[in-house]
PDB file of C-alpha atoms in Angstrom:
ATOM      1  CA  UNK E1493    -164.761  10.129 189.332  1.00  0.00           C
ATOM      2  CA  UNK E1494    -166.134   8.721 193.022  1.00  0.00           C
ATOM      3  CA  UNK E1495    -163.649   5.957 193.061  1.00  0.00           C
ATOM      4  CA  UNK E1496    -160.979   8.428 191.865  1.00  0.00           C
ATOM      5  CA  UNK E1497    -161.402  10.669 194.752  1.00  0.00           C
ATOM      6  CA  UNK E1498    -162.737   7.832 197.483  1.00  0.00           C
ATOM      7  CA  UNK E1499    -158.854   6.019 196.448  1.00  0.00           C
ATOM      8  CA  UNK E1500    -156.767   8.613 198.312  1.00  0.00           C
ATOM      9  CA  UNK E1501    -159.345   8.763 201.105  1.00  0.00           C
ATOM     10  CA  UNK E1502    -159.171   4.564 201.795  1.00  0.00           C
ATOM     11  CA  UNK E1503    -154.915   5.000 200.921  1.00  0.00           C
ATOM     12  CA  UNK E1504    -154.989   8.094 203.712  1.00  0.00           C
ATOM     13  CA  UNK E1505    -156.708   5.898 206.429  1.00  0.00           C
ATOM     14  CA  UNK E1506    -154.473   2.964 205.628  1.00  0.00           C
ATOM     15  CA  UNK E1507    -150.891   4.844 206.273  1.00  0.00           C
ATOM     16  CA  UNK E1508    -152.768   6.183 209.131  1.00  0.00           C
ATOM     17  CA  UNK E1509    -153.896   3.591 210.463  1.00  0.00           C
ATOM     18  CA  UNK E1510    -150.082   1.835 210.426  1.00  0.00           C
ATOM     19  CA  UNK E1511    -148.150   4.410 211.442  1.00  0.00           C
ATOM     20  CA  UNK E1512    -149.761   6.382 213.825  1.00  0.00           C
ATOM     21  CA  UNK E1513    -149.301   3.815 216.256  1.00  0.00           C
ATOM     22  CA  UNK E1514    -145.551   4.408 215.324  1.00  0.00           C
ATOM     23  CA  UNK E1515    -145.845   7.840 216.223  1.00  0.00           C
ATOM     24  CA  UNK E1516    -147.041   7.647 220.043  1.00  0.00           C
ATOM     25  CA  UNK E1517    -144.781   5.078 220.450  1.00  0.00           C
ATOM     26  CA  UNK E1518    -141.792   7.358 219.483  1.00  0.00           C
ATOM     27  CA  UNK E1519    -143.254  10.820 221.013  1.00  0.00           C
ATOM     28  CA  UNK E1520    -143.929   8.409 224.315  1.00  0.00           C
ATOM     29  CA  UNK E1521    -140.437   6.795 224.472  1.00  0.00           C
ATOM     30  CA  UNK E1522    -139.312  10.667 225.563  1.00  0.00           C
ATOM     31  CA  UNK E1523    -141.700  10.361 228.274  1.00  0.00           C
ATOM     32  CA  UNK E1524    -140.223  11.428 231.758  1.00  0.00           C
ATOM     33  CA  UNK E1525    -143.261   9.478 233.387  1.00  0.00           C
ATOM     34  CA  UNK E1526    -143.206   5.904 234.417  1.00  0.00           C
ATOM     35  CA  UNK E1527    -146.476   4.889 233.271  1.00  0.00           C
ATOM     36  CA  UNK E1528    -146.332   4.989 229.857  1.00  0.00           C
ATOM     37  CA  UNK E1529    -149.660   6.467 228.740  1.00  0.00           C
ATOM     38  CA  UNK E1530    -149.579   9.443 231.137  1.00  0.00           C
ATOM     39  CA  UNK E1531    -147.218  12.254 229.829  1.00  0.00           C
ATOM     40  CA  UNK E1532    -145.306  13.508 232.340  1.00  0.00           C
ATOM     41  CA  UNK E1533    -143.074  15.805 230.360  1.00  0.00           C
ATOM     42  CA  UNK E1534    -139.719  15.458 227.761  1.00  0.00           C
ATOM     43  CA  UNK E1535    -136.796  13.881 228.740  1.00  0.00           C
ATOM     44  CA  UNK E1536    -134.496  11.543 227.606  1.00  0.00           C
ATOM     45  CA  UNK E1537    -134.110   9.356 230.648  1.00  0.00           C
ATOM     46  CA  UNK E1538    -134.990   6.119 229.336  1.00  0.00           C
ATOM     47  CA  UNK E1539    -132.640   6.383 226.926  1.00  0.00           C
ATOM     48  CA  UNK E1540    -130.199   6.438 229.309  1.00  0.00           C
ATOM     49  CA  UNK E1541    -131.538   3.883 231.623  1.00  0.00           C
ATOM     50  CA  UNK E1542    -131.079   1.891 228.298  1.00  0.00           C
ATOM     51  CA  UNK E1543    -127.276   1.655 228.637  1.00  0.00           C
ATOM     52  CA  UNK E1544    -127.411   0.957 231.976  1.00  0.00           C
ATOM     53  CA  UNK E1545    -129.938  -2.082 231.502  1.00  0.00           C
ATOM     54  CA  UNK E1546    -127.673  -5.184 231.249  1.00  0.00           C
ATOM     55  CA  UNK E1547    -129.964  -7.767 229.414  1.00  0.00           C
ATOM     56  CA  UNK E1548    -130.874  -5.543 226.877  1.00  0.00           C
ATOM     57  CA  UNK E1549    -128.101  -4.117 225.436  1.00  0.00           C
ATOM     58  CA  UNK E1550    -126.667  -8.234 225.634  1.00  0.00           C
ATOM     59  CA  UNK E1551    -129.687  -8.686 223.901  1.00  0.00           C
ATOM     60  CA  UNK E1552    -129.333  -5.874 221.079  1.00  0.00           C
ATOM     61  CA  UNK E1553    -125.822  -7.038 220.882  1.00  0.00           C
ATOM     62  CA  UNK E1554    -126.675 -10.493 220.009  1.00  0.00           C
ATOM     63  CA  UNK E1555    -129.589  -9.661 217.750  1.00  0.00           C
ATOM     64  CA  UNK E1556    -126.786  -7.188 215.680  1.00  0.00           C
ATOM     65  CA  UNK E1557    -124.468 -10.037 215.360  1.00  0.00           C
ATOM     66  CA  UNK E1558    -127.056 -12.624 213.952  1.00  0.00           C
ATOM     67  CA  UNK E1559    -128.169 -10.137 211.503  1.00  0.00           C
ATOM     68  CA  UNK E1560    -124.720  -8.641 210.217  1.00  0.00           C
ATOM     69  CA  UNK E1561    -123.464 -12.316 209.838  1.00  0.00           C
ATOM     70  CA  UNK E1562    -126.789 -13.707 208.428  1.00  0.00           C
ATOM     71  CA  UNK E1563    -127.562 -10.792 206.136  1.00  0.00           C
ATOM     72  CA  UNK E1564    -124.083 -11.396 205.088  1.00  0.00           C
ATOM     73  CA  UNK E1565    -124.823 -15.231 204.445  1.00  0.00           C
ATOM     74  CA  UNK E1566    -128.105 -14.938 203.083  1.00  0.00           C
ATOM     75  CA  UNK E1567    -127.161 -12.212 200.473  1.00  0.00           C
ATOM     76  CA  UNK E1568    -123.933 -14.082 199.380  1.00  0.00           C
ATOM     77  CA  UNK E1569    -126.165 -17.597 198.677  1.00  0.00           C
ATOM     78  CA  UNK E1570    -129.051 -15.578 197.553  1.00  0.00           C
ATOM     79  CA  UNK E1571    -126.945 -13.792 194.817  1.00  0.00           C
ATOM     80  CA  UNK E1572    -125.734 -17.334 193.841  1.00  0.00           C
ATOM     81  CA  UNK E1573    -128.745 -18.621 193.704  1.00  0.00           C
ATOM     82  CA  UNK E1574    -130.152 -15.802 191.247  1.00  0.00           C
ATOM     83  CA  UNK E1575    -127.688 -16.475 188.929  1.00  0.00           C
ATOM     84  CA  UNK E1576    -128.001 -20.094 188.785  1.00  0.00           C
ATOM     85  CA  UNK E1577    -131.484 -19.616 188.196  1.00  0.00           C
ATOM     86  CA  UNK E1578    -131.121 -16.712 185.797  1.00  0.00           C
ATOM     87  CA  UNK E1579    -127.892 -17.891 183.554  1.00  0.00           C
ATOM     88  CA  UNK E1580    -128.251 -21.593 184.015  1.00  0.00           C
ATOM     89  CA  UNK E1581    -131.221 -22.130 182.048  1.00  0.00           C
ATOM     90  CA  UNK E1582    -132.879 -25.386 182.025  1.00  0.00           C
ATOM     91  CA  UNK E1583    -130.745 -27.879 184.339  1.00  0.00           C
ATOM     92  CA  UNK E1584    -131.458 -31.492 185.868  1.00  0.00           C
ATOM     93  CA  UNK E1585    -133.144 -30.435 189.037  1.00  0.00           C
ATOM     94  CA  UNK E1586    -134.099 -26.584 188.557  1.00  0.00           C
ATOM     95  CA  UNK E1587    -137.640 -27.200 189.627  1.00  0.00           C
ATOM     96  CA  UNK E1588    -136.178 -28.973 193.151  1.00  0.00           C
ATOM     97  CA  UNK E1589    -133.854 -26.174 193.448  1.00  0.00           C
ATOM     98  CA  UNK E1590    -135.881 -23.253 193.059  1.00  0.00           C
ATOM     99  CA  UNK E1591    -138.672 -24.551 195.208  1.00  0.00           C
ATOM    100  CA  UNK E1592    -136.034 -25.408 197.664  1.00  0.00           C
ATOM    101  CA  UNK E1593    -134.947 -21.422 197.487  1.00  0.00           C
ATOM    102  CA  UNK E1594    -138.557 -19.909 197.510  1.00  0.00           C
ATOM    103  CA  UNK E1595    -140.114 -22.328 199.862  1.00  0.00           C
ATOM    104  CA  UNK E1596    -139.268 -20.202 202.988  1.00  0.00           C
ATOM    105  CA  UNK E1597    -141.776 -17.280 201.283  1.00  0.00           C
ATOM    106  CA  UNK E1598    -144.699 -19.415 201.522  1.00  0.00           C
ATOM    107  CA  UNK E1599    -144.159 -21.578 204.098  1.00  0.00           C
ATOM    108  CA  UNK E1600    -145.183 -19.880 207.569  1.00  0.00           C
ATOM    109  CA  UNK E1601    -142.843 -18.855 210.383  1.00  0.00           C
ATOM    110  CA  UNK E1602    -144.112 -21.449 212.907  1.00  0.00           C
ATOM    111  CA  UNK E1603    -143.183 -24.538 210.512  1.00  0.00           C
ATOM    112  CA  UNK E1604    -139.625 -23.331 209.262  1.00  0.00           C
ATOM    113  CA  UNK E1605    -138.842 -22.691 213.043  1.00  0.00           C
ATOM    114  CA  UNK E1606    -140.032 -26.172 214.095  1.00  0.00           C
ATOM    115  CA  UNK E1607    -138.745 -28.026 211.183  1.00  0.00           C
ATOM    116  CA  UNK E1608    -135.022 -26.275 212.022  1.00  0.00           C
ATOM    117  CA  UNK E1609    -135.257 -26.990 215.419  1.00  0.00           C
ATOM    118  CA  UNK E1610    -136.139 -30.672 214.679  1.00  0.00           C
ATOM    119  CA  UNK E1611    -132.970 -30.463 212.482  1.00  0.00           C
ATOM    120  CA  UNK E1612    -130.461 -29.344 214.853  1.00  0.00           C
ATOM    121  CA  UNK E1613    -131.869 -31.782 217.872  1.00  0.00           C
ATOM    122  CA  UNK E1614    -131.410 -34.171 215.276  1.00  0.00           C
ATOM    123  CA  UNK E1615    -127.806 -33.367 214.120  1.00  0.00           C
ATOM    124  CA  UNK E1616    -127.334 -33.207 217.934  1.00  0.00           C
ATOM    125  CA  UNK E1617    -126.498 -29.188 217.650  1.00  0.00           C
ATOM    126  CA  UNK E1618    -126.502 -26.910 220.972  1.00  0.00           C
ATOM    127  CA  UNK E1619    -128.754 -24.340 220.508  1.00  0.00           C
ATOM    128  CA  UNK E1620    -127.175 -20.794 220.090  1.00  0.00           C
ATOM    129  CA  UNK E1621    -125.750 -17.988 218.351  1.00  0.00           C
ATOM    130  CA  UNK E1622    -124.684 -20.427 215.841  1.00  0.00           C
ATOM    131  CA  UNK E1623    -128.205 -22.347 215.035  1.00  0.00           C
ATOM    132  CA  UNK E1624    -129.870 -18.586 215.006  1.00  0.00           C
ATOM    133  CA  UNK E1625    -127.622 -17.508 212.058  1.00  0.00           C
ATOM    134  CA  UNK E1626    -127.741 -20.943 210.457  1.00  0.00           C
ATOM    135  CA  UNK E1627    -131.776 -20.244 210.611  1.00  0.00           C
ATOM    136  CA  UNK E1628    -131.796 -16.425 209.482  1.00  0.00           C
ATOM    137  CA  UNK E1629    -129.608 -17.128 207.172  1.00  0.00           C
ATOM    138  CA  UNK E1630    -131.919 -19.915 205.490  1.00  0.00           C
ATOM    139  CA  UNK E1631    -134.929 -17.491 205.713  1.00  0.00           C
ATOM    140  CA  UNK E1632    -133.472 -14.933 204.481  1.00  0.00           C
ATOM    141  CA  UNK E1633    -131.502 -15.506 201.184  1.00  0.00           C
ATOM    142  CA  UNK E1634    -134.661 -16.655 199.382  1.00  0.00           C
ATOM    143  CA  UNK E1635    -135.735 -12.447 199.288  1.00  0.00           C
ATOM    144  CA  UNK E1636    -132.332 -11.347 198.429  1.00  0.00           C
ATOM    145  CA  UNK E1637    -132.448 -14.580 195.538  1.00  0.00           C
ATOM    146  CA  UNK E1638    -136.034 -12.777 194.562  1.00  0.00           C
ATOM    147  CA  UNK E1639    -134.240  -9.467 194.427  1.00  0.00           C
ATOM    148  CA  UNK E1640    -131.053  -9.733 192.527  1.00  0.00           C
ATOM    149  CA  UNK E1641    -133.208 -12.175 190.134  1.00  0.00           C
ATOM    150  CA  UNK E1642    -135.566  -9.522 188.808  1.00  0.00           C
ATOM    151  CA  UNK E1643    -132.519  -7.118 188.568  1.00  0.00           C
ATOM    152  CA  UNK E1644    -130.789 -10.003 186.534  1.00  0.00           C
ATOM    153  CA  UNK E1645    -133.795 -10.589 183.903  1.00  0.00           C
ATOM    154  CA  UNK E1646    -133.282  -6.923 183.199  1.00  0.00           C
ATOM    155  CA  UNK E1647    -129.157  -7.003 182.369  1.00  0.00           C
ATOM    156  CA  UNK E1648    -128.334  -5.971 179.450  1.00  0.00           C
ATOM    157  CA  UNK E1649    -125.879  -8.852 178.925  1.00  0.00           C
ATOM    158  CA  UNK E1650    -124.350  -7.387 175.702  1.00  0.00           C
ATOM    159  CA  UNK E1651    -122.102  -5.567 178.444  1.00  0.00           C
ATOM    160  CA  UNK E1652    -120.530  -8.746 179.753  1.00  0.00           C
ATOM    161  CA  UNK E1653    -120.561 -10.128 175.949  1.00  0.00           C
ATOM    162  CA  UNK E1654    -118.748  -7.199 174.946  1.00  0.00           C
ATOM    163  CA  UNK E1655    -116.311  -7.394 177.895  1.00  0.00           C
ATOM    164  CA  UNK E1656    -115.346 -10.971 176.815  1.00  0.00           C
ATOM    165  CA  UNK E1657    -115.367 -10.688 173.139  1.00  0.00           C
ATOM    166  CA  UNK E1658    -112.580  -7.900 174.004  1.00  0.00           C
ATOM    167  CA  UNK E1659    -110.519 -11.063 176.120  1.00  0.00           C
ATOM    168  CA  UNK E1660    -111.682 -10.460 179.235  1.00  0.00           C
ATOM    169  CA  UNK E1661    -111.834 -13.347 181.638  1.00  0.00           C
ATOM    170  CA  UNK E1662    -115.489 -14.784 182.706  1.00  0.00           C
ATOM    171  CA  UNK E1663    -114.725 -14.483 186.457  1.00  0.00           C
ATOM    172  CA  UNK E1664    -113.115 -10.924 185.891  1.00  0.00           C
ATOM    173  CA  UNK E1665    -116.171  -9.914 183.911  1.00  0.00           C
ATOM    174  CA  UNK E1666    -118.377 -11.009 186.258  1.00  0.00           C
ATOM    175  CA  UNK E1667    -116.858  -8.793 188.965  1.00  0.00           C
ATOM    176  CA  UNK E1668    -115.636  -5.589 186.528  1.00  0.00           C
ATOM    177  CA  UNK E1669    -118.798  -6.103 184.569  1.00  0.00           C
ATOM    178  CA  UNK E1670    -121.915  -7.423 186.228  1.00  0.00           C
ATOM    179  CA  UNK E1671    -121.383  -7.354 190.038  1.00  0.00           C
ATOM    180  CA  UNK E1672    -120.536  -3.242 189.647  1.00  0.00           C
ATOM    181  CA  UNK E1673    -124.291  -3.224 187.535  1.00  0.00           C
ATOM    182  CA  UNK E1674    -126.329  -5.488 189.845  1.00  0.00           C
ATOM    183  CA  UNK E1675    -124.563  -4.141 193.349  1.00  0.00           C
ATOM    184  CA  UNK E1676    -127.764  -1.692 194.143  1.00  0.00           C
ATOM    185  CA  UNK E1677    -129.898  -5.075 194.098  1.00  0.00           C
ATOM    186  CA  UNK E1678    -127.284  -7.275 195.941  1.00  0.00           C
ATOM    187  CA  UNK E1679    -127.534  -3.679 198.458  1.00  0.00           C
ATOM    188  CA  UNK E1680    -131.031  -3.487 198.789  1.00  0.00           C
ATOM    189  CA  UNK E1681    -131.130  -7.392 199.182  1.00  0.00           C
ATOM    190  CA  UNK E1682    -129.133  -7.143 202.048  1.00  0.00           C
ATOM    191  CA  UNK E1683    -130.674  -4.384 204.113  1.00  0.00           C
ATOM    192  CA  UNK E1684    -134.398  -6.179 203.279  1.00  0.00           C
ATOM    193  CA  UNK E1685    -132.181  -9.558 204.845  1.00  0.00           C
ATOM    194  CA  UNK E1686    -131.059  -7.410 207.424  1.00  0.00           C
ATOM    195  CA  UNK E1687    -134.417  -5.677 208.908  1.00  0.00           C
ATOM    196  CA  UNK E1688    -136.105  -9.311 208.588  1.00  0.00           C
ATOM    197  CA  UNK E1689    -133.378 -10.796 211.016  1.00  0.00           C
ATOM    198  CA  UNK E1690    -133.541  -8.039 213.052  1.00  0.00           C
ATOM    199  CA  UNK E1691    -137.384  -7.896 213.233  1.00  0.00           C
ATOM    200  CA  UNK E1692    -137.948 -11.801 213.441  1.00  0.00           C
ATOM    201  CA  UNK E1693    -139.392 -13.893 216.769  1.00  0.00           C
ATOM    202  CA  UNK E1694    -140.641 -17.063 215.693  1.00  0.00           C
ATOM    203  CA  UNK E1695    -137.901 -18.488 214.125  1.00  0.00           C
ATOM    204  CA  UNK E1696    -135.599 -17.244 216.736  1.00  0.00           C
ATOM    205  CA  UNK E1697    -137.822 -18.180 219.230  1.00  0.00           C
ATOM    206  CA  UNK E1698    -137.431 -22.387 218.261  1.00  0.00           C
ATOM    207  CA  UNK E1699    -133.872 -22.123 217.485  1.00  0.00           C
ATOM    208  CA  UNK E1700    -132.351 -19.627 220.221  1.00  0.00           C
ATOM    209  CA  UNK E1701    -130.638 -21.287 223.694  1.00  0.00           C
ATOM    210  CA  UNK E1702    -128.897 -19.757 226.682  1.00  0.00           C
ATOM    211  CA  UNK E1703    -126.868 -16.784 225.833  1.00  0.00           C
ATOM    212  CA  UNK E1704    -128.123 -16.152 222.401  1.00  0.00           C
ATOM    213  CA  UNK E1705    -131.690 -14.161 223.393  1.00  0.00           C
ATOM    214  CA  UNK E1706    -132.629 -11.554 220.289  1.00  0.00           C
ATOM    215  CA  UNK E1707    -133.622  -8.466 221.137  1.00  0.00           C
ATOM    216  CA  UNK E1708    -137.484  -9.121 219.977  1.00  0.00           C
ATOM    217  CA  UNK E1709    -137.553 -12.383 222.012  1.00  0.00           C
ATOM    218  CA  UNK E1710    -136.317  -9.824 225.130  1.00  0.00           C
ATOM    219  CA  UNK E1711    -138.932  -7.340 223.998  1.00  0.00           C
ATOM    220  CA  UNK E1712    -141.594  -9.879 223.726  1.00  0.00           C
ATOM    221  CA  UNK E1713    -140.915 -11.588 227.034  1.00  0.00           C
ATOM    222  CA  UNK E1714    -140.850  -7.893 229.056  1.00  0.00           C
ATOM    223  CA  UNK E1715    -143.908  -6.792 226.828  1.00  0.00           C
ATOM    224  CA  UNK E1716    -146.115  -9.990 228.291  1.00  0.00           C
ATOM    225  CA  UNK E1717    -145.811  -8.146 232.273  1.00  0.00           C
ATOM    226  CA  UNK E1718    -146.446  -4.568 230.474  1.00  0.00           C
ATOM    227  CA  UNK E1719    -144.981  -2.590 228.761  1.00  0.00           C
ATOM    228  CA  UNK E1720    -142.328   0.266 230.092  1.00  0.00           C
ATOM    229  CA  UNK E1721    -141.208   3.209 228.434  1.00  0.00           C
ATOM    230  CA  UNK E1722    -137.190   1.108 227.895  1.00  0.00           C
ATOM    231  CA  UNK E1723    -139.426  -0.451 225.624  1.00  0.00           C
ATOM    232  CA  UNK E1724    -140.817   2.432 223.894  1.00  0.00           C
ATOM    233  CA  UNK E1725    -137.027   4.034 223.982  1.00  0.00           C
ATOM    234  CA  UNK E1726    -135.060   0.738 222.138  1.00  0.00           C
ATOM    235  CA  UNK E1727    -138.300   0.498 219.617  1.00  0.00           C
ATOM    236  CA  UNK E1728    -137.385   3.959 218.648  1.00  0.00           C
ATOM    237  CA  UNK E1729    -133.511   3.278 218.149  1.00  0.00           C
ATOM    238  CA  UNK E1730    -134.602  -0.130 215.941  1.00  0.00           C
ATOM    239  CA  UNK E1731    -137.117   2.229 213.890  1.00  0.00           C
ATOM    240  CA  UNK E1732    -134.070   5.021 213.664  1.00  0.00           C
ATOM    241  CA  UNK E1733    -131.810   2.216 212.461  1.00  0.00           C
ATOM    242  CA  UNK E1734    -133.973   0.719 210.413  1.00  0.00           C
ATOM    243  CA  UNK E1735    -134.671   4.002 208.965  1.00  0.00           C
ATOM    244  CA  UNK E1736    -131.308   5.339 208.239  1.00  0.00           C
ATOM    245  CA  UNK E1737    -130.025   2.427 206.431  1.00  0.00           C
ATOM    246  CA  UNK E1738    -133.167   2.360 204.008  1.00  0.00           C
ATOM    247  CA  UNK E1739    -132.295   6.443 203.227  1.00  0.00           C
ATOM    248  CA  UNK E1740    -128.349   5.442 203.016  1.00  0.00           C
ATOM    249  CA  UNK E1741    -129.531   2.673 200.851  1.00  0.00           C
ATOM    250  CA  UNK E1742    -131.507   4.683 198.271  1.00  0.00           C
ATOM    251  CA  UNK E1743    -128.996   7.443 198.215  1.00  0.00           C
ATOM    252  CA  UNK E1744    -126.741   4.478 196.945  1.00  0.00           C
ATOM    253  CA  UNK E1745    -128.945   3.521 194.715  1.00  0.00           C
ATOM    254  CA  UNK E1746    -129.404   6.576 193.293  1.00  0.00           C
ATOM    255  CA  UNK E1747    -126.578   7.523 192.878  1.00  0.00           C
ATOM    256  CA  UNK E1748    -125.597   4.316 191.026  1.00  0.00           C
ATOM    257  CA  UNK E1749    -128.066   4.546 188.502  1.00  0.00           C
ATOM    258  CA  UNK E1750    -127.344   8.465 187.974  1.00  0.00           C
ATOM    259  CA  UNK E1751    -123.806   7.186 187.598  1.00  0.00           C
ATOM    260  CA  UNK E1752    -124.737   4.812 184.954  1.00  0.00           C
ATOM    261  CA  UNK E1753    -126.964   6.825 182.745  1.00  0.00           C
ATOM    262  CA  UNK E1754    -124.255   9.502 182.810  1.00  0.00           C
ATOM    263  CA  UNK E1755    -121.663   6.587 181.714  1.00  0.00           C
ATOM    264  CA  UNK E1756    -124.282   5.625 178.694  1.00  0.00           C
ATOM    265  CA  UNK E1757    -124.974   8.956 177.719  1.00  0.00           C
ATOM    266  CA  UNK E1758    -120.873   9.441 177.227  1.00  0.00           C
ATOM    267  CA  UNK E1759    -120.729   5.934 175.565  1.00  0.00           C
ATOM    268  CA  UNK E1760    -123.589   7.064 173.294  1.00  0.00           C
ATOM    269  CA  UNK E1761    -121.741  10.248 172.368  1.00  0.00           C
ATOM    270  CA  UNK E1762    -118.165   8.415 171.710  1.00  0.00           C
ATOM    271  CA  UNK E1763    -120.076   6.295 169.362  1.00  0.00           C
TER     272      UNK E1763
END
């Protein structure tokens, strides 16, 4: 009985403790004051000073384009990947192939980020846009992989059996079939891809050149001569974003799945 009621206690510090900090930092980014912990009043001013402020929005610009494309990238080899893995079986090379997938999980920030930029100053590649995507996307399509593959081990594949015992094509069956059944994993894989682009500054950090500075590099570099409430005020529109697309992303999925136990429940009353 202690433990049972001294659990909620230790899990009521914990959210407080992360997201408190959250909190000030969005109630403070409508502070009218320059000094950022001395309230001076509501106002939206630094949002506005936001547009005007040249570097950042290139910077936000940037750091949306990297993550749309790599999110993109990552979920589309990711997906691939999870199948291989999944409907492949045992193949020459399986263990190379899904260490070579995972390996970005365990291996820390600092070492992908060197070893990619060693790569590209060996392949004689201008640092950019470019090499930032190439590197997101190679960080990133190992979660989406980890993602669609535990929503794979879970098909019912008698679905896509059925669908081809009836004549249907493989490749159509895979996209009439499977893709429609798995999308709300492929989804969520690609928002989780998504935030950790948009959230990285390591990796960035080793692979970016001129023109292509993220928005956390920008953040990071202002943040080291103190921080000013235009920082406060584009934290607050990454947590918003961030925020929205997770809600938009579980209405999906919920609406999905209600969608396909309605569909079973007719199947199971036609039969």
């Amino acid at each position: 009985m202690k433990s049972g009621r001294f659990d909620p206690v230790i899990l009521t510090l914990g959210f407080i403790f992360l997201y408190v900090p959250i909190l000030i930092l969005v109630v403070y980014s409508f502070n009218e004051s320059k000094l950022v912990t001395v309230w001076g009043g509501f106002s939206l001013h630094w949002y506005k000073a936001i547009w005007h402020n040249d570097s950042l929005m290139d910077a936000a610009w940037v750091t949306l384009r990297v993550g749309i494309v790599s999110a993109s990238a990552g979920t589309l080899l990711g997906t691939l990947a999870a199948l291989a893995l999944v409907r492949f079986g045992r193949f020459p090379g399986r263990l190379l192939f899904s260490g070579m997938v995972y390996a970005p999980l365990v291996m820390p920030e600092v070492i992908t980020g060197l070893s990619l930029l060693l790569l590209f100053v060996a392949l004689d590649v201008d640092r950019g846009i470019v090499t930032v995507t190439l590197a997101h996307t190679t960080f990133t399509m190992c979660y989406v992989a980890i993602v669609v593959q535990s929503k794979l081990l879970t098909f019912d594949r008698s679905l896509e059996e059925a669908a081809l015992d009836l004549g249907c094509p493989p490749v159509r069956t895979f996209f009439r079939i499977t893709l429609p059944l798995i999308f709300p994993a492929v989804i969520s894989g690609w928002m989780l891809a998504f935030t950790l682009s948009l959230d990285d500054l390591v990796i960035a950090s080793f692979t970016t050149g001129p023109g292509a500075t993220t928005l956390p590099i920008k953040i990071y570099s202002q943040v080291r001569l103190g921080v000013t409430p235009e920082i406060n005020a584009i934290c607050t529109i990454l947590i918003a974003l961030v925020t929205i697309g997770v809600i938009i992303a579980s209405i999906g999925t919920k609406r999905r799945e209600v969608q396909r136990q309605r569909d079973e429940h007719l199947a199971a009353r036609a039969s």
